[in-house]
Coordinates of C-alpha atoms in Angstrom, one line a residue:
L12 CA 97.3 53.4 118.8
F13 CA 99.5 55.9 119.6
V14 CA 101.2 53.9 122.9
A15 CA 102.0 51.1 119.7
A16 CA 103.4 53.3 117.7
T17 CA 106.9 53.7 116.6
P18 CA 108.2 56.6 117.2
R19 CA 108.2 57.9 114.1
A20 CA 104.4 57.0 113.8
R21 CA 104.3 59.1 116.7
R22 CA 105.3 61.2 115.8
A23 CA 103.8 61.8 112.3
I24 CA 100.6 61.4 114.9
A25 CA 101.0 63.9 117.0
R26 CA 101.4 65.9 113.9
S27 CA 98.5 65.3 112.1
I28 CA 96.6 66.5 115.6
H29 CA 96.2 69.8 117.4
A30 CA 94.7 70.1 120.8
I31 CA 93.8 73.4 121.9
E32 CA 93.1 74.2 125.2
W33 CA 93.4 76.9 128.0
R34 CA 94.8 75.0 130.9
R35 CA 96.8 77.3 134.4
D36 CA 99.5 75.0 133.5
A37 CA 99.7 75.1 129.4
T38 CA 98.1 76.6 126.4
T39 CA 97.8 76.5 122.7
P40 CA 98.7 79.9 121.4
L41 CA 95.4 80.8 119.2
P42 CA 95.7 84.2 118.0
L43 CA 92.5 86.9 117.5
L44 CA 93.6 87.8 114.4
S45 CA 94.6 85.4 112.1
P46 CA 98.1 85.5 109.4
L47 CA 96.9 83.8 108.0
S48 CA 93.1 84.9 107.1
D49 CA 91.3 85.7 103.3
I50 CA 88.8 87.5 103.9
S51 CA 89.8 91.3 104.0
P52 CA 90.7 93.4 106.9
E53 CA 87.8 95.6 107.2
Y54 CA 85.8 91.9 107.6
E55 CA 88.1 90.6 110.1
A56 CA 87.6 92.7 112.2
E57 CA 83.6 93.3 112.3
L58 CA 83.5 90.0 112.4
K59 CA 85.3 90.0 115.8
V60 CA 84.5 92.6 117.3
D61 CA 80.8 91.5 117.0
I62 CA 81.7 87.9 118.8
L63 CA 84.2 89.7 121.2
V64 CA 81.0 92.2 122.0
R65 CA 78.1 89.7 122.1
T66 CA 79.9 87.3 124.3
S67 CA 81.5 90.3 127.3
R68 CA 80.7 90.6 129.7
Q69 CA 80.9 94.7 130.0
E70 CA 78.7 96.9 128.2
W71 CA 80.2 97.6 125.3
P72 CA 78.7 101.5 124.3
E73 CA 79.0 102.6 119.9
S74 CA 81.8 104.6 120.6
V75 CA 84.2 102.3 122.2
R76 CA 83.3 99.3 119.7
F77 CA 84.5 101.4 116.8
V78 CA 87.4 102.6 118.6
F79 CA 87.9 99.5 119.0
F80 CA 87.4 98.1 115.2
Q81 CA 89.5 100.7 114.1
M82 CA 92.0 99.4 116.2
L83 CA 92.3 96.2 115.1
R84 CA 92.1 97.1 111.4
I85 CA 95.7 98.3 112.4
C86 CA 96.5 96.1 113.8
K87 CA 96.2 93.2 110.7
A88 CA 97.8 96.1 108.6
M89 CA 101.0 96.1 111.3
G90 CA 100.6 91.9 111.2
E91 CA 100.3 92.5 115.2
Q92 CA 97.2 91.3 117.5
P93 CA 95.7 94.6 120.2
H94 CA 97.9 94.4 122.5
P95 CA 97.1 96.1 125.6
K96 CA 100.3 98.1 125.3
F97 CA 100.4 98.2 121.7
I98 CA 97.0 99.6 121.6
A99 CA 97.7 102.6 124.7
Q100 CA 100.6 103.0 122.1
L101 CA 98.4 104.2 119.4
L102 CA 95.9 105.9 121.5
H103 CA 98.8 108.4 123.5
D104 CA 101.4 108.7 121.0
A105 CA 101.4 110.9 118.2
D106 CA 104.6 108.8 116.9
A107 CA 103.9 105.8 118.2
R108 CA 101.0 106.3 115.2
N109 CA 103.2 108.5 112.5
A110 CA 105.4 105.7 112.6
V111 CA 102.2 102.7 112.0
L112 CA 101.0 105.6 108.7
P113 CA 103.5 104.2 106.0
H114 CA 101.7 100.5 106.5
V115 CA 97.7 101.8 106.6
A116 CA 96.6 101.9 103.0
A117 CA 93.1 102.6 103.9
P118 CA 92.5 106.3 103.2
D119 CA 89.7 107.4 106.1
L120 CA 91.9 105.3 108.3
R121 CA 95.0 107.1 107.7
D122 CA 92.3 109.7 108.1
F123 CA 91.1 108.3 111.9
L124 CA 95.1 107.9 112.2
E125 CA 96.0 111.7 111.6
K126 CA 92.8 113.0 113.9
V127 CA 92.6 110.7 116.9
D128 CA 93.3 113.2 118.9
K129 CA 90.6 115.4 118.2
L130 CA 87.9 112.4 117.5
L131 CA 87.9 110.3 120.9
R132 CA 87.4 112.3 124.2
P133 CA 90.0 111.0 127.5
Q134 CA 86.8 108.9 128.4
T135 CA 86.6 107.1 125.4
I136 CA 90.4 106.2 125.1
E137 CA 90.5 104.9 129.5
A138 CA 87.5 103.1 127.9
V139 CA 88.3 101.1 125.4
E140 CA 91.9 100.7 127.3
R141 CA 89.7 99.4 129.9
R142 CA 87.8 96.6 128.1
I143 CA 90.8 95.1 126.6
A144 CA 92.7 95.0 129.3
I145 CA 89.6 92.7 131.5
E146 CA 89.1 90.7 127.9
F147 CA 92.5 89.3 127.9
A148 CA 93.2 90.1 131.9
Y149 CA 92.5 86.2 132.1
P150 CA 96.5 84.4 131.3
P151 CA 95.6 81.1 129.5
V152 CA 93.5 84.1 127.0
Y153 CA 96.5 87.0 126.9
L154 CA 99.1 83.8 126.7
S155 CA 97.4 82.0 123.8
T156 CA 96.6 85.7 121.9
F157 CA 99.6 86.9 122.2
L158 CA 102.1 85.1 120.9
P159 CA 103.5 86.4 118.2
H160 CA 102.9 84.3 115.2
E161 CA 107.0 83.7 114.4
E162 CA 107.6 81.9 117.8
I163 CA 104.4 80.3 117.1
V164 CA 106.0 78.2 114.0
R165 CA 109.2 77.9 116.1
R166 CA 107.3 76.2 117.9
N167 CA 106.2 73.6 115.5
V168 CA 102.5 74.2 116.4
P169 CA 100.5 72.0 114.4
T170 CA 98.4 74.9 112.9
D171 CA 97.7 73.2 109.4
A172 CA 97.0 69.6 111.3
R173 CA 94.5 67.3 109.9
I174 CA 92.2 66.6 113.1
V175 CA 91.5 70.1 115.5
L176 CA 90.1 69.3 119.1
A177 CA 89.4 72.1 121.3
D178 CA 87.9 72.4 124.3
C179 CA 86.1 75.3 124.8
G180 CA 84.6 74.5 128.5
S181 CA 87.7 74.8 130.2
T182 CA 86.7 75.0 134.3
D183 CA 90.0 77.1 133.5
L184 CA 88.1 79.2 131.7
P185 CA 84.7 81.8 132.2
P186 CA 81.7 81.7 130.3
S187 CA 81.6 83.8 128.8
I188 CA 85.3 83.9 128.2
G189 CA 84.9 81.0 126.7
M190 CA 82.0 80.9 124.6
A191 CA 83.9 83.9 122.8
R192 CA 87.1 81.1 122.0
A193 CA 84.3 78.8 120.7
N194 CA 82.9 81.6 118.9
L195 CA 85.7 82.9 116.9
L196 CA 87.2 80.0 116.4
A197 CA 83.8 78.2 113.9
T198 CA 84.0 81.1 112.6
D199 CA 87.5 81.1 110.9
A200 CA 86.5 76.8 110.2
F201 CA 83.2 78.1 108.1
L202 CA 84.5 80.9 106.8
S203 CA 87.7 78.7 105.2
A204 CA 84.9 76.6 104.8
T205 CA 83.7 77.8 101.4
R206 CA 86.9 78.8 100.4
R207 CA 88.9 75.9 100.5
D208 CA 90.0 72.6 98.4
P209 CA 87.3 70.6 97.6
A210 CA 89.2 67.7 96.5
I211 CA 90.0 67.3 100.2
P212 CA 86.8 66.2 103.3
L213 CA 86.0 68.5 105.9
T214 CA 84.4 67.1 108.8
I215 CA 83.1 70.3 111.2
F216 CA 81.7 69.1 114.8
L217 CA 80.0 70.9 117.0
E218 CA 79.4 70.1 120.9
E219 CA 77.1 71.8 122.8
A220 CA 75.7 73.3 119.3
L221 CA 72.6 74.5 120.9
L222 CA 74.3 75.9 124.0
L223 CA 76.4 77.5 121.1
L224 CA 74.0 79.2 118.4
A225 CA 71.6 80.1 121.1
N226 CA 74.3 83.1 122.8
A227 CA 75.3 83.8 119.5
P228 CA 73.0 85.4 117.2
G229 CA 76.1 86.2 114.6
L230 CA 77.3 82.8 115.0
L231 CA 74.2 81.2 114.4
S232 CA 73.6 83.8 111.3
R233 CA 77.1 82.7 109.6
V234 CA 76.5 78.7 110.3
L235 CA 73.0 78.8 108.4
D236 CA 74.9 81.1 105.8
A237 CA 77.4 78.7 105.0
L238 CA 75.1 75.3 105.5
R239 CA 73.5 77.0 102.0
V240 CA 76.9 76.4 99.9
L241 CA 79.3 73.9 102.2
R242 CA 78.2 70.6 100.1
S243 CA 79.8 71.9 97.1
T244 CA 83.5 72.6 99.5
N245 CA 83.0 68.4 100.0
T246 CA 82.0 69.7 104.2
A247 CA 80.0 68.2 106.3
V248 CA 79.0 69.6 109.6
M249 CA 78.2 68.0 113.0
F250 CA 75.8 69.0 115.4
A251 CA 75.6 67.1 118.4
T252 CA 72.3 69.2 121.2
Q253 CA 70.2 67.4 124.0
A254 CA 67.3 70.3 122.3
V255 CA 66.5 73.0 119.9
D256 CA 64.2 74.7 121.7
A257 CA 65.8 77.6 122.3
L258 CA 66.9 78.2 118.9
P259 CA 64.2 80.8 116.3
K260 CA 61.8 78.0 114.4
S261 CA 63.0 79.5 111.1
A262 CA 66.8 78.6 112.4
V263 CA 65.6 74.8 113.3
R264 CA 63.6 74.5 110.0
E265 CA 66.5 75.3 108.2
L266 CA 68.9 73.7 109.8
I267 CA 66.7 70.4 109.5
T268 CA 66.2 71.2 105.4
N269 CA 69.5 71.4 105.3
T270 CA 70.7 68.1 107.3
G271 CA 70.9 65.0 105.3
V272 CA 71.2 62.4 108.8
L273 CA 69.2 63.1 112.1
T274 CA 70.1 60.4 115.3
A275 CA 68.4 60.7 117.9
F276 CA 68.5 59.3 121.5
Q277 CA 66.1 58.8 124.2
S278 CA 67.3 59.0 127.9
R279 CA 65.0 57.3 130.5
A280 CA 65.4 57.5 133.8

């Protein structure tokens, strides 16, 4: 279809498809914090922290997790992404924190910024910086996460495309990093699905759904919650998996209860 199309039709097709990939030679911009999200900064920060912590190969003590949560809230207030250099400035430079204060409305977050030196030990600050550096160390992830939104718009990235295809199983990413990206994308998709215009149909397709949901309890809970209301938003969800044994029986029962069509294929040796 694409090869046979006219140049104008090709441009329209290209604009209608958004392919998300992480490769050594090319990567797709995918900010950690969505500039277009319509949920509260606190809710988005908690969701993103939970996803990264659950899929990380590192241990995240509660104190480190809390500081990262606060950093994400500050980033949302500033319209920034959690770039390691920006986080380092906030944690070490009082002038940088003072410059941020006029943009922060939440009283508890303002209080946190004003008392960072008293609240946080040097070991905690070092632990936060180390974990952020490791999470975003892979060049494809680093490049896709920290490209400014204005630059994404300037490059005509089709973020509003009707078809979005994400390759989270790229061999250029460690499995844990790919799992985190799949979780982030699925979470954003299910959250936006409950707030969208029901006049336009939407289909969410999760390939290897068992692998994703079995290793992401938080996402499984969000999926089950969303399935109860998605019919009213003209949204369909398709799960492709080889088995459901690894999921809790209660989750399997709820998935089947909210499933309209089951299609099974038998593999023969």
